[in-house]
PDB file of C-alpha atoms in Angstrom:
ATOM      1  CA  MET A   1      98.745  -3.845-100.734  1.00  0.00           C
ATOM      2  CA  GLN A   2      96.036  -3.981 -98.101  1.00  0.00           C
ATOM      3  CA  TYR A   3      92.485  -5.212 -97.599  1.00  0.00           C
ATOM      4  CA  GLN A   4      89.794  -2.534 -97.365  1.00  0.00           C
ATOM      5  CA  ALA A   5      86.053  -2.797 -96.728  1.00  0.00           C
ATOM      6  CA  VAL A   6      84.508  -0.337 -99.186  1.00  0.00           C
ATOM      7  CA  VAL A   7      81.021   1.155 -99.560  1.00  0.00           C
ATOM      8  CA  ARG A   8      80.293   2.259-103.155  1.00  0.00           C
ATOM      9  CA  LYS A   9      76.548   2.765-102.721  1.00  0.00           C
ATOM     10  CA  PHE A  10      74.338   3.333 -99.699  1.00  0.00           C
ATOM     11  CA  GLY A  11      72.088   0.543 -98.471  1.00  0.00           C
ATOM     12  CA  PRO A  12      71.908  -2.445 -96.092  1.00  0.00           C
ATOM     13  CA  ALA A  13      75.421  -3.126 -94.835  1.00  0.00           C
ATOM     14  CA  GLU A  14      75.297  -6.859 -95.588  1.00  0.00           C
ATOM     15  CA  GLU A  15      74.590  -6.011 -99.237  1.00  0.00           C
ATOM     16  CA  VAL A  16      76.720  -2.960 -99.988  1.00  0.00           C
ATOM     17  CA  VAL A  17      79.982  -3.474 -98.077  1.00  0.00           C
ATOM     18  CA  GLY A  18      82.559  -5.153-100.296  1.00  0.00           C
ATOM     19  CA  ILE A  19      86.143  -6.223 -99.672  1.00  0.00           C
ATOM     20  CA  GLU A  20      88.834  -4.898-102.001  1.00  0.00           C
ATOM     21  CA  ARG A  21      92.609  -4.906-102.326  1.00  0.00           C
ATOM     22  CA  ALA A  22      94.337  -1.556-102.729  1.00  0.00           C
ATOM     23  CA  GLU A  23      97.836  -0.123-102.938  1.00  0.00           C
ATOM     24  CA  LEU A  24      99.084   1.861 -99.964  1.00  0.00           C
ATOM     25  CA  PRO A  25      99.567   5.502-101.022  1.00  0.00           C
ATOM     26  CA  PRO A  26     102.693   7.478-100.091  1.00  0.00           C
ATOM     27  CA  LEU A  27     102.413   8.720 -96.511  1.00  0.00           C
ATOM     28  CA  ALA A  28     101.771  12.477 -96.260  1.00  0.00           C
ATOM     29  CA  ARG A  29     104.400  14.471 -94.390  1.00  0.00           C
ATOM     30  CA  ASP A  30     101.963  15.487 -91.608  1.00  0.00           C
ATOM     31  CA  LYS A  31     100.219  12.120 -91.087  1.00  0.00           C
ATOM     32  CA  VAL A  32     100.879   8.871 -89.264  1.00  0.00           C
ATOM     33  CA  ARG A  33     100.160   5.417 -90.656  1.00  0.00           C
ATOM     34  CA  VAL A  34      98.417   3.166 -88.139  1.00  0.00           C
ATOM     35  CA  ARG A  35      98.475  -0.603 -88.604  1.00  0.00           C
ATOM     36  CA  LEU A  36      94.997  -1.581 -87.403  1.00  0.00           C
ATOM     37  CA  LEU A  37      94.724  -4.753 -85.357  1.00  0.00           C
ATOM     38  CA  ALA A  38      91.082  -4.929 -84.201  1.00  0.00           C
ATOM     39  CA  ARG A  39      87.868  -3.154 -85.163  1.00  0.00           C
ATOM     40  CA  SER A  40      84.334  -3.045 -83.737  1.00  0.00           C
ATOM     41  CA  ILE A  41      81.076  -3.159 -85.675  1.00  0.00           C
ATOM     42  CA  ASN A  42      78.738  -0.548 -84.156  1.00  0.00           C
ATOM     43  CA  PRO A  43      75.217   0.721 -84.935  1.00  0.00           C
ATOM     44  CA  SER A  44      76.742   4.074 -85.976  1.00  0.00           C
ATOM     45  CA  ASP A  45      78.646   2.257 -88.733  1.00  0.00           C
ATOM     46  CA  ILE A  46      75.506   0.574 -90.042  1.00  0.00           C
ATOM     47  CA  ILE A  47      73.522   3.827 -89.963  1.00  0.00           C
ATOM     48  CA  THR A  48      76.231   5.631 -91.939  1.00  0.00           C
ATOM     49  CA  ILE A  49      76.430   2.805 -94.499  1.00  0.00           C
ATOM     50  CA  SER A  50      72.642   2.991 -94.950  1.00  0.00           C
ATOM     51  CA  GLY A  51      72.914   6.580 -96.168  1.00  0.00           C
ATOM     52  CA  ALA A  52      71.191   8.203 -93.186  1.00  0.00           C
ATOM     53  CA  TYR A  53      74.097  10.665 -92.943  1.00  0.00           C
ATOM     54  CA  ALA A  54      74.708  10.904 -96.683  1.00  0.00           C
ATOM     55  CA  GLY A  55      75.376  14.633 -96.395  1.00  0.00           C
ATOM     56  CA  ARG A  56      78.627  13.989 -94.539  1.00  0.00           C
ATOM     57  CA  SER A  57      79.710  10.779 -96.307  1.00  0.00           C
ATOM     58  CA  THR A  58      81.159  10.890 -99.818  1.00  0.00           C
ATOM     59  CA  LEU A  59      81.035   7.690-101.842  1.00  0.00           C
ATOM     60  CA  PRO A  60      83.064   5.533-102.031  1.00  0.00           C
ATOM     61  CA  PHE A  61      84.236   5.363 -98.413  1.00  0.00           C
ATOM     62  CA  ILE A  62      85.735   2.960 -95.895  1.00  0.00           C
ATOM     63  CA  PRO A  63      83.490   2.576 -92.819  1.00  0.00           C
ATOM     64  CA  GLY A  64      84.484   1.965 -89.225  1.00  0.00           C
ATOM     65  CA  PHE A  65      84.529   4.547 -86.430  1.00  0.00           C
ATOM     66  CA  GLU A  66      86.197   2.370 -83.773  1.00  0.00           C
ATOM     67  CA  ALA A  67      89.515   0.670 -84.528  1.00  0.00           C
ATOM     68  CA  PHE A  68      92.660  -0.010 -82.522  1.00  0.00           C
ATOM     69  CA  GLY A  69      96.193  -0.298 -83.792  1.00  0.00           C
ATOM     70  CA  VAL A  70      99.834   0.699 -83.502  1.00  0.00           C
ATOM     71  CA  VAL A  71     101.678   3.501 -85.239  1.00  0.00           C
ATOM     72  CA  GLU A  72     103.559   1.941 -88.157  1.00  0.00           C
ATOM     73  CA  GLU A  73     105.183   5.006 -89.703  1.00  0.00           C
ATOM     74  CA  CYS A  74     105.322   8.773 -89.173  1.00  0.00           C
ATOM     75  CA  GLY A  75     105.460  11.506 -91.796  1.00  0.00           C
ATOM     76  CA  GLU A  76     108.509  13.765 -91.861  1.00  0.00           C
ATOM     77  CA  GLU A  77     106.721  16.660 -90.146  1.00  0.00           C
ATOM     78  CA  VAL A  78     105.170  14.612 -87.321  1.00  0.00           C
ATOM     79  CA  CYS A  79     106.290  15.272 -83.748  1.00  0.00           C
ATOM     80  CA  GLY A  80     104.987  13.254 -80.826  1.00  0.00           C
ATOM     81  CA  PRO A  81     103.695   9.812 -81.798  1.00  0.00           C
ATOM     82  CA  SER A  82     106.418   7.296 -82.645  1.00  0.00           C
ATOM     83  CA  PRO A  83     106.315   3.851 -84.268  1.00  0.00           C
ATOM     84  CA  GLY A  84     104.967   1.188 -81.933  1.00  0.00           C
ATOM     85  CA  LEU A  85     102.642   3.523 -80.005  1.00  0.00           C
ATOM     86  CA  ARG A  86      99.251   1.915 -79.257  1.00  0.00           C
ATOM     87  CA  VAL A  87      96.481   4.227 -80.460  1.00  0.00           C
ATOM     88  CA  LEU A  88      92.827   4.713 -81.362  1.00  0.00           C
ATOM     89  CA  PRO A  89      92.568   7.022 -84.403  1.00  0.00           C
ATOM     90  CA  VAL A  90      89.335   9.000 -83.915  1.00  0.00           C
ATOM     91  CA  ARG A  91      87.273  11.805 -85.501  1.00  0.00           C
ATOM     92  CA  SER A  92      86.861   9.971 -88.808  1.00  0.00           C
ATOM     93  CA  ALA A  93      85.729   6.677 -90.286  1.00  0.00           C
ATOM     94  CA  GLY A  94      88.133   4.385 -92.114  1.00  0.00           C
ATOM     95  CA  GLY A  95      88.693   1.707 -89.497  1.00  0.00           C
ATOM     96  CA  TRP A  96      87.722  -1.258 -91.663  1.00  0.00           C
ATOM     97  CA  GLN A  97      91.057  -1.515 -93.455  1.00  0.00           C
ATOM     98  CA  GLU A  98      94.507  -2.816 -92.582  1.00  0.00           C
ATOM     99  CA  PHE A  99      96.226   0.590 -92.453  1.00  0.00           C
ATOM    100  CA  LYS A 100      94.841   4.048 -91.782  1.00  0.00           C
ATOM    101  CA  ASP A 101      96.672   7.297 -92.521  1.00  0.00           C
ATOM    102  CA  THR A 102      95.461   9.880 -90.041  1.00  0.00           C
ATOM    103  CA  ASP A 103      96.096  13.090 -88.122  1.00  0.00           C
ATOM    104  CA  PRO A 104      98.566  12.323 -85.289  1.00  0.00           C
ATOM    105  CA  ASN A 105      96.819  14.881 -83.077  1.00  0.00           C
ATOM    106  CA  TRP A 106      93.692  12.719 -83.066  1.00  0.00           C
ATOM    107  CA  CYS A 107      95.257   9.429 -82.042  1.00  0.00           C
ATOM    108  CA  LEU A 108      94.183   8.595 -78.497  1.00  0.00           C
ATOM    109  CA  ARG A 109      96.918   6.858 -76.510  1.00  0.00           C
ATOM    110  CA  VAL A 110      95.881   3.366 -75.379  1.00  0.00           C
ATOM    111  CA  PRO A 111      97.428   2.066 -72.135  1.00  0.00           C
ATOM    112  CA  ASP A 112      99.293  -1.221 -72.167  1.00  0.00           C
ATOM    113  CA  ALA A 113      96.898  -2.490 -69.492  1.00  0.00           C
ATOM    114  CA  LEU A 114      94.195  -2.995 -72.159  1.00  0.00           C
ATOM    115  CA  SER A 115      94.219  -6.021 -74.433  1.00  0.00           C
ATOM    116  CA  ASP A 116      93.814  -5.480 -78.170  1.00  0.00           C
ATOM    117  CA  PHE A 117      90.145  -6.498 -78.015  1.00  0.00           C
ATOM    118  CA  GLU A 118      89.496  -4.309 -74.967  1.00  0.00           C
ATOM    119  CA  ALA A 119      91.102  -1.411 -76.811  1.00  0.00           C
ATOM    120  CA  ALA A 120      88.969  -2.039 -79.895  1.00  0.00           C
ATOM    121  CA  THR A 121      85.789  -1.710 -77.807  1.00  0.00           C
ATOM    122  CA  SER A 122      86.971   1.102 -75.522  1.00  0.00           C
ATOM    123  CA  TYR A 123      85.820   4.142 -77.457  1.00  0.00           C
ATOM    124  CA  VAL A 124      82.295   4.323 -78.921  1.00  0.00           C
ATOM    125  CA  ASN A 125      80.197   2.786 -76.138  1.00  0.00           C
ATOM    126  CA  PRO A 126      82.358   3.573 -73.085  1.00  0.00           C
ATOM    127  CA  MET A 127      82.984   7.172 -74.138  1.00  0.00           C
ATOM    128  CA  THR A 128      79.292   7.683 -74.965  1.00  0.00           C
ATOM    129  CA  ALA A 129      78.369   6.309 -71.535  1.00  0.00           C
ATOM    130  CA  TRP A 130      80.941   8.561 -69.835  1.00  0.00           C
ATOM    131  CA  LEU A 131      79.634  11.578 -71.758  1.00  0.00           C
ATOM    132  CA  MET A 132      76.028  10.928 -70.760  1.00  0.00           C
ATOM    133  CA  LEU A 133      76.645  10.149 -67.114  1.00  0.00           C
ATOM    134  CA  HIS A 134      79.367  12.622 -66.255  1.00  0.00           C
ATOM    135  CA  GLN A 135      78.951  15.508 -68.697  1.00  0.00           C
ATOM    136  CA  LYS A 136      75.215  15.507 -69.384  1.00  0.00           C
ATOM    137  CA  ILE A 137      73.745  14.237 -66.106  1.00  0.00           C
ATOM    138  CA  GLY A 138      76.497  15.005 -63.621  1.00  0.00           C
ATOM    139  CA  LEU A 139      75.963  11.616 -61.995  1.00  0.00           C
ATOM    140  CA  LYS A 140      76.491  11.431 -58.253  1.00  0.00           C
ATOM    141  CA  SER A 141      75.556   9.164 -55.393  1.00  0.00           C
ATOM    142  CA  GLY A 142      71.880   9.252 -54.473  1.00  0.00           C
ATOM    143  CA  MET A 143      70.555   9.938 -57.968  1.00  0.00           C
ATOM    144  CA  SER A 144      67.803   7.788 -59.465  1.00  0.00           C
ATOM    145  CA  ILE A 145      68.074   6.849 -63.144  1.00  0.00           C
ATOM    146  CA  ALA A 146      66.451   4.431 -65.589  1.00  0.00           C
ATOM    147  CA  ILE A 147      68.201   2.727 -68.528  1.00  0.00           C
ATOM    148  CA  ASN A 148      66.431   0.882 -71.340  1.00  0.00           C
ATOM    149  CA  ALA A 149      68.061  -1.807 -73.496  1.00  0.00           C
ATOM    150  CA  ALA A 150      69.977  -2.384 -70.261  1.00  0.00           C
ATOM    151  CA  ALA A 151      71.407  -5.746 -71.334  1.00  0.00           C
ATOM    152  CA  SER A 152      73.019  -4.272 -74.445  1.00  0.00           C
ATOM    153  CA  SER A 153      76.761  -3.621 -74.619  1.00  0.00           C
ATOM    154  CA  ILE A 154      76.341   0.037 -73.724  1.00  0.00           C
ATOM    155  CA  GLY A 155      73.663  -0.778 -71.146  1.00  0.00           C
ATOM    156  CA  SER A 156      76.082  -2.925 -69.157  1.00  0.00           C
ATOM    157  CA  ILE A 157      78.694  -0.153 -69.314  1.00  0.00           C
ATOM    158  CA  LEU A 158      76.184   2.418 -68.053  1.00  0.00           C
ATOM    159  CA  ILE A 159      75.283   0.135 -65.145  1.00  0.00           C
ATOM    160  CA  GLY A 160      78.946  -0.407 -64.261  1.00  0.00           C
ATOM    161  CA  MET A 161      79.763   3.304 -64.361  1.00  0.00           C
ATOM    162  CA  ALA A 162      76.681   4.126 -62.305  1.00  0.00           C
ATOM    163  CA  ASN A 163      77.554   1.485 -59.697  1.00  0.00           C
ATOM    164  CA  ALA A 164      81.055   2.982 -59.439  1.00  0.00           C
ATOM    165  CA  VAL A 165      79.579   6.155 -57.907  1.00  0.00           C
ATOM    166  CA  GLY A 166      77.025   4.330 -55.770  1.00  0.00           C
ATOM    167  CA  VAL A 167      74.003   4.562 -58.091  1.00  0.00           C
ATOM    168  CA  GLU A 168      71.833   1.501 -58.719  1.00  0.00           C
ATOM    169  CA  PRO A 169      69.775   2.103 -61.899  1.00  0.00           C
ATOM    170  CA  ILE A 170      66.367   0.819 -62.889  1.00  0.00           C
ATOM    171  CA  ALA A 171      67.088  -1.579 -65.769  1.00  0.00           C
ATOM    172  CA  ILE A 172      64.558  -2.083 -68.569  1.00  0.00           C
ATOM    173  CA  VAL A 173      64.895  -5.144 -70.844  1.00  0.00           C
ATOM    174  CA  ARG A 174      62.652  -6.795 -73.417  1.00  0.00           C
ATOM    175  CA  SER A 175      62.964 -10.518 -72.582  1.00  0.00           C
ATOM    176  CA  GLU A 176      64.022 -13.143 -70.066  1.00  0.00           C
ATOM    177  CA  ALA A 177      67.080 -13.838 -72.258  1.00  0.00           C
ATOM    178  CA  SER A 178      68.120 -10.202 -71.840  1.00  0.00           C
ATOM    179  CA  LEU A 179      67.438 -10.462 -68.123  1.00  0.00           C
ATOM    180  CA  ALA A 180      69.956 -13.315 -67.888  1.00  0.00           C
ATOM    181  CA  ARG A 181      72.663 -11.070 -69.361  1.00  0.00           C
ATOM    182  CA  LEU A 182      72.218  -8.255 -66.833  1.00  0.00           C
ATOM    183  CA  ARG A 183      75.197  -7.541 -64.592  1.00  0.00           C
ATOM    184  CA  GLY A 184      75.727  -5.148 -61.717  1.00  0.00           C
ATOM    185  CA  ARG A 185      73.698  -3.722 -58.832  1.00  0.00           C
ATOM    186  CA  LEU A 186      70.195  -2.614 -59.775  1.00  0.00           C
ATOM    187  CA  GLU A 187      67.346  -0.917 -57.947  1.00  0.00           C
ATOM    188  CA  ALA A 188      64.778  -2.774 -60.056  1.00  0.00           C
ATOM    189  CA  VAL A 189      64.371  -4.666 -63.326  1.00  0.00           C
ATOM    190  CA  ILE A 190      61.405  -4.200 -65.660  1.00  0.00           C
ATOM    191  CA  ILE A 191      60.744  -6.737 -68.411  1.00  0.00           C
ATOM    192  CA  ASP A 192      58.982  -4.747 -71.112  1.00  0.00           C
ATOM    193  CA  LYS A 193      57.448  -7.378 -73.402  1.00  0.00           C
ATOM    194  CA  ALA A 194      53.819  -6.295 -73.709  1.00  0.00           C
ATOM    195  CA  GLU A 195      52.098  -2.956 -74.240  1.00  0.00           C
ATOM    196  CA  ASN A 196      51.485  -2.069 -70.595  1.00  0.00           C
ATOM    197  CA  ASP A 197      54.503  -3.734 -68.946  1.00  0.00           C
ATOM    198  CA  LEU A 198      56.622  -0.591 -68.862  1.00  0.00           C
ATOM    199  CA  ALA A 199      53.884   1.581 -67.368  1.00  0.00           C
ATOM    200  CA  ALA A 200      53.129  -1.087 -64.740  1.00  0.00           C
ATOM    201  CA  GLY A 201      56.797  -1.451 -63.853  1.00  0.00           C
ATOM    202  CA  LEU A 202      57.224   2.305 -63.429  1.00  0.00           C
ATOM    203  CA  ALA A 203      53.995   2.769 -61.479  1.00  0.00           C
ATOM    204  CA  GLY A 204      54.705   4.791 -58.377  1.00  0.00           C
ATOM    205  CA  ARG A 205      58.108   5.918 -59.652  1.00  0.00           C
ATOM    206  CA  HIS A 206      57.632   9.593 -60.457  1.00  0.00           C
ATOM    207  CA  GLY A 207      60.822  11.076 -59.111  1.00  0.00           C
ATOM    208  CA  LEU A 208      63.541   9.897 -61.471  1.00  0.00           C
ATOM    209  CA  ASP A 209      66.452  12.283 -61.973  1.00  0.00           C
ATOM    210  CA  ALA A 210      67.226  11.005 -65.470  1.00  0.00           C
ATOM    211  CA  VAL A 211      66.198   8.562 -68.160  1.00  0.00           C
ATOM    212  CA  LEU A 212      68.710   7.194 -70.691  1.00  0.00           C
ATOM    213  CA  ASP A 213      66.792   6.137 -73.798  1.00  0.00           C
ATOM    214  CA  CYS A 214      68.235   4.362 -76.834  1.00  0.00           C
ATOM    215  CA  VAL A 215      64.936   2.844 -78.026  1.00  0.00           C
ATOM    216  CA  GLY A 216      62.655   5.755 -78.938  1.00  0.00           C
ATOM    217  CA  GLY A 217      59.084   5.186 -80.119  1.00  0.00           C
ATOM    218  CA  PRO A 218      55.909   5.697 -78.074  1.00  0.00           C
ATOM    219  CA  ARG A 219      57.431   4.146 -74.936  1.00  0.00           C
ATOM    220  CA  ALA A 220      59.511   7.323 -74.576  1.00  0.00           C
ATOM    221  CA  SER A 221      56.419   9.059 -73.183  1.00  0.00           C
ATOM    222  CA  VAL A 222      55.951   6.346 -70.564  1.00  0.00           C
ATOM    223  CA  LEU A 223      59.562   6.793 -69.458  1.00  0.00           C
ATOM    224  CA  ALA A 224      59.217  10.569 -69.326  1.00  0.00           C
ATOM    225  CA  ASP A 225      56.151  10.224 -67.087  1.00  0.00           C
ATOM    226  CA  ALA A 226      58.443   8.831 -64.385  1.00  0.00           C
ATOM    227  CA  LEU A 227      60.782  11.851 -64.363  1.00  0.00           C
ATOM    228  CA  LYS A 228      60.632  14.470 -61.641  1.00  0.00           C
ATOM    229  CA  PRO A 229      59.980  18.083 -62.741  1.00  0.00           C
ATOM    230  CA  GLY A 230      63.179  19.264 -64.391  1.00  0.00           C
ATOM    231  CA  GLY A 231      64.416  15.677 -64.787  1.00  0.00           C
ATOM    232  CA  LEU A 232      66.594  14.907 -67.801  1.00  0.00           C
ATOM    233  CA  PHE A 233      65.450  12.725 -70.690  1.00  0.00           C
ATOM    234  CA  LEU A 234      68.604  11.770 -72.592  1.00  0.00           C
ATOM    235  CA  HIS A 235      67.978  10.247 -76.029  1.00  0.00           C
ATOM    236  CA  TYR A 236      70.891   8.580 -77.810  1.00  0.00           C
ATOM    237  CA  GLY A 237      69.536   5.811 -80.038  1.00  0.00           C
ATOM    238  CA  LEU A 238      66.585   4.422 -81.964  1.00  0.00           C
ATOM    239  CA  LEU A 239      66.635   0.641 -81.579  1.00  0.00           C
ATOM    240  CA  SER A 240      62.866   0.461 -82.088  1.00  0.00           C
ATOM    241  CA  GLY A 241      63.206   2.108 -85.498  1.00  0.00           C
ATOM    242  CA  GLU A 242      60.437   4.498 -84.429  1.00  0.00           C
ATOM    243  CA  SER A 243      60.966   8.184 -83.695  1.00  0.00           C
ATOM    244  CA  ILE A 244      59.744   9.754 -80.492  1.00  0.00           C
ATOM    245  CA  PRO A 245      56.187  10.943 -81.330  1.00  0.00           C
ATOM    246  CA  PRO A 246      55.646  14.713 -81.729  1.00  0.00           C
ATOM    247  CA  ALA A 247      53.160  14.733 -78.849  1.00  0.00           C
ATOM    248  CA  PHE A 248      55.989  13.785 -76.460  1.00  0.00           C
ATOM    249  CA  TRP A 249      57.222  17.353 -76.010  1.00  0.00           C
ATOM    250  CA  ALA A 250      53.797  18.952 -75.581  1.00  0.00           C
ATOM    251  CA  SER A 251      52.826  16.411 -72.919  1.00  0.00           C
ATOM    252  CA  HIS A 252      56.090  16.807 -70.967  1.00  0.00           C
ATOM    253  CA  PRO A 253      56.797  20.544 -70.765  1.00  0.00           C
ATOM    254  CA  ASP A 254      58.413  20.281 -67.341  1.00  0.00           C
ATOM    255  CA  ILE A 255      61.324  17.968 -68.232  1.00  0.00           C
ATOM    256  CA  ALA A 256      64.707  18.707 -69.813  1.00  0.00           C
ATOM    257  CA  PHE A 257      65.268  16.859 -73.103  1.00  0.00           C
ATOM    258  CA  SER A 258      68.670  16.328 -74.682  1.00  0.00           C
ATOM    259  CA  TYR A 259      70.186  14.320 -77.506  1.00  0.00           C
ATOM    260  CA  CYS A 260      73.615  12.761 -77.013  1.00  0.00           C
ATOM    261  CA  HIS A 261      75.997  12.146 -79.914  1.00  0.00           C
ATOM    262  CA  LEU A 262      79.618  11.299 -79.153  1.00  0.00           C
ATOM    263  CA  ARG A 263      80.730  12.543 -82.569  1.00  0.00           C
ATOM    264  CA  GLU A 264      79.467  16.075 -81.938  1.00  0.00           C
ATOM    265  CA  TRP A 265      81.210  16.264 -78.573  1.00  0.00           C
ATOM    266  CA  VAL A 266      84.532  14.916 -79.860  1.00  0.00           C
ATOM    267  CA  HIS A 267      84.517  17.330 -82.816  1.00  0.00           C
ATOM    268  CA  SER A 268      83.868  20.290 -80.510  1.00  0.00           C
ATOM    269  CA  GLU A 269      86.456  19.486 -77.819  1.00  0.00           C
ATOM    270  CA  ALA A 270      90.224  19.919 -77.638  1.00  0.00           C
ATOM    271  CA  ILE A 271      92.141  16.654 -78.054  1.00  0.00           C
ATOM    272  CA  ASP A 272      93.657  17.006 -74.565  1.00  0.00           C
ATOM    273  CA  ASP A 273      90.158  17.013 -73.033  1.00  0.00           C
ATOM    274  CA  VAL A 274      89.124  13.992 -75.087  1.00  0.00           C
ATOM    275  CA  GLN A 275      92.313  12.172 -74.077  1.00  0.00           C
ATOM    276  CA  ARG A 276      91.658  12.909 -70.383  1.00  0.00           C
ATOM    277  CA  ALA A 277      88.137  11.512 -70.659  1.00  0.00           C
ATOM    278  CA  TYR A 278      89.396   8.467 -72.549  1.00  0.00           C
ATOM    279  CA  SER A 279      92.075   7.851 -69.918  1.00  0.00           C
ATOM    280  CA  GLU A 280      89.345   7.778 -67.233  1.00  0.00           C
ATOM    281  CA  VAL A 281      87.365   5.279 -69.278  1.00  0.00           C
ATOM    282  CA  ALA A 282      90.432   3.119 -70.007  1.00  0.00           C
ATOM    283  CA  ALA A 283      91.276   3.016 -66.295  1.00  0.00           C
ATOM    284  CA  GLN A 284      87.769   1.727 -65.518  1.00  0.00           C
ATOM    285  CA  ILE A 285      88.158  -0.987 -68.167  1.00  0.00           C
ATOM    286  CA  ALA A 286      91.580  -1.987 -66.824  1.00  0.00           C
ATOM    287  CA  ALA A 287      90.154  -2.160 -63.290  1.00  0.00           C
ATOM    288  CA  GLY A 288      87.212  -4.325 -64.377  1.00  0.00           C
ATOM    289  CA  VAL A 289      84.636  -1.664 -63.476  1.00  0.00           C
ATOM    290  CA  ILE A 290      83.218  -1.867 -66.999  1.00  0.00           C
ATOM    291  CA  ALA A 291      83.649  -4.488 -69.706  1.00  0.00           C
ATOM    292  CA  THR A 292      82.433  -5.344 -73.193  1.00  0.00           C
ATOM    293  CA  GLU A 293      81.633  -8.917 -74.140  1.00  0.00           C
ATOM    294  CA  VAL A 294      83.165 -10.007 -77.451  1.00  0.00           C
ATOM    295  CA  ARG A 295      80.860 -12.521 -79.104  1.00  0.00           C
ATOM    296  CA  GLU A 296      82.656 -13.355 -82.352  1.00  0.00           C
ATOM    297  CA  VAL A 297      85.806 -12.332 -84.206  1.00  0.00           C
ATOM    298  CA  PHE A 298      86.236 -12.433 -87.995  1.00  0.00           C
ATOM    299  CA  PRO A 299      89.173 -11.539 -90.228  1.00  0.00           C
ATOM    300  CA  LEU A 300      88.679  -8.301 -92.145  1.00  0.00           C
ATOM    301  CA  GLU A 301      88.400 -10.094 -95.496  1.00  0.00           C
ATOM    302  CA  ARG A 302      85.277 -11.894 -94.169  1.00  0.00           C
ATOM    303  CA  VAL A 303      83.485  -8.645 -93.364  1.00  0.00           C
ATOM    304  CA  GLY A 304      80.261  -9.867 -95.000  1.00  0.00           C
ATOM    305  CA  GLU A 305      80.016 -12.813 -92.594  1.00  0.00           C
ATOM    306  CA  ALA A 306      80.873 -10.524 -89.703  1.00  0.00           C
ATOM    307  CA  LEU A 307      78.040  -8.143 -90.584  1.00  0.00           C
ATOM    308  CA  ARG A 308      75.538 -10.974 -90.818  1.00  0.00           C
ATOM    309  CA  ALA A 309      76.671 -12.177 -87.381  1.00  0.00           C
ATOM    310  CA  ALA A 310      76.534  -8.691 -85.846  1.00  0.00           C
ATOM    311  CA  LEU A 311      72.969  -7.859 -86.876  1.00  0.00           C
ATOM    312  CA  PRO A 312      70.595  -7.293 -85.203  1.00  0.00           C
ATOM    313  CA  PHE A 313      72.389  -5.447 -82.395  1.00  0.00           C
ATOM    314  CA  ARG A 314      69.944  -6.639 -79.731  1.00  0.00           C
ATOM    315  CA  THR A 315      71.927  -9.888 -79.554  1.00  0.00           C
ATOM    316  CA  GLY A 316      74.468  -9.777 -76.722  1.00  0.00           C
ATOM    317  CA  GLY A 317      78.156  -9.111 -77.320  1.00  0.00           C
ATOM    318  CA  LYS A 318      80.251  -7.310 -79.908  1.00  0.00           C
ATOM    319  CA  VAL A 319      81.432  -8.691 -83.237  1.00  0.00           C
ATOM    320  CA  LEU A 320      84.976  -7.673 -84.119  1.00  0.00           C
ATOM    321  CA  LEU A 321      87.087  -7.601 -87.275  1.00  0.00           C
ATOM    322  CA  ALA A 322      90.641  -8.585 -86.376  1.00  0.00           C
TER     323      ALA A 322
END
């Protein structure tokens, strides 16, 4: 028997995620069974539970895209992973349970240098940050970039990765409390509380190489105004709950716009390439270049309390199920 967090209807996560007990099925010959030890609660989980991606989620389902564990058992046809191997099973949800049966080819190897909690927060945000900075932007010393929601978990990772190559970003936050959580070397900090704060803070800055936006809404146009011709506007989240207005594209014909979704990249790449990227990220975590604050930890069977603690995501630090 095992505990599972199960979604049987789409809706607000605090209302529709239930905890159930279930029998472990026989292990398929070509799968590995991973005993999960720690799991993150991420915005992508909440969005999926809401039904926003209903076309690729079949009810009922077990949520959780980021979970760390050890291989417990291998099917008869499995070559490679062996019991005791520390892994992150990726490419599918199902992390909010005690055991996950999964494809051994999509278990990222986790180095011993990472703690269980570091491992459980080493995939979604760090890999997304790596993808944006190194694959999308081609970050190098001397570039000028701006990051909003800069005091968020992923914001601090972006700052750390940028600093590692000699780049000091412009950080945009919404409050003094967020300002107090900022870490790393920064070119400037803009506190964007009122309507015109962002425009005032960016005044005179019209040569940015890239903007990393996870907020959306009408402020996207203000950010784009600060890009140089051909500069990259990278959009990867919607914390404001407001879409970028349609007029954005017509008023900024000379910039390059791109979405960034880790899932699409992982599903299109060979596992060896994903593992190489993950190994780079894990090395930066082990070296203290980047880090994720863990705010609270709940046992899996108290997933409802954990969700209430995790939301809204503007509050600093990750909530884990462990």
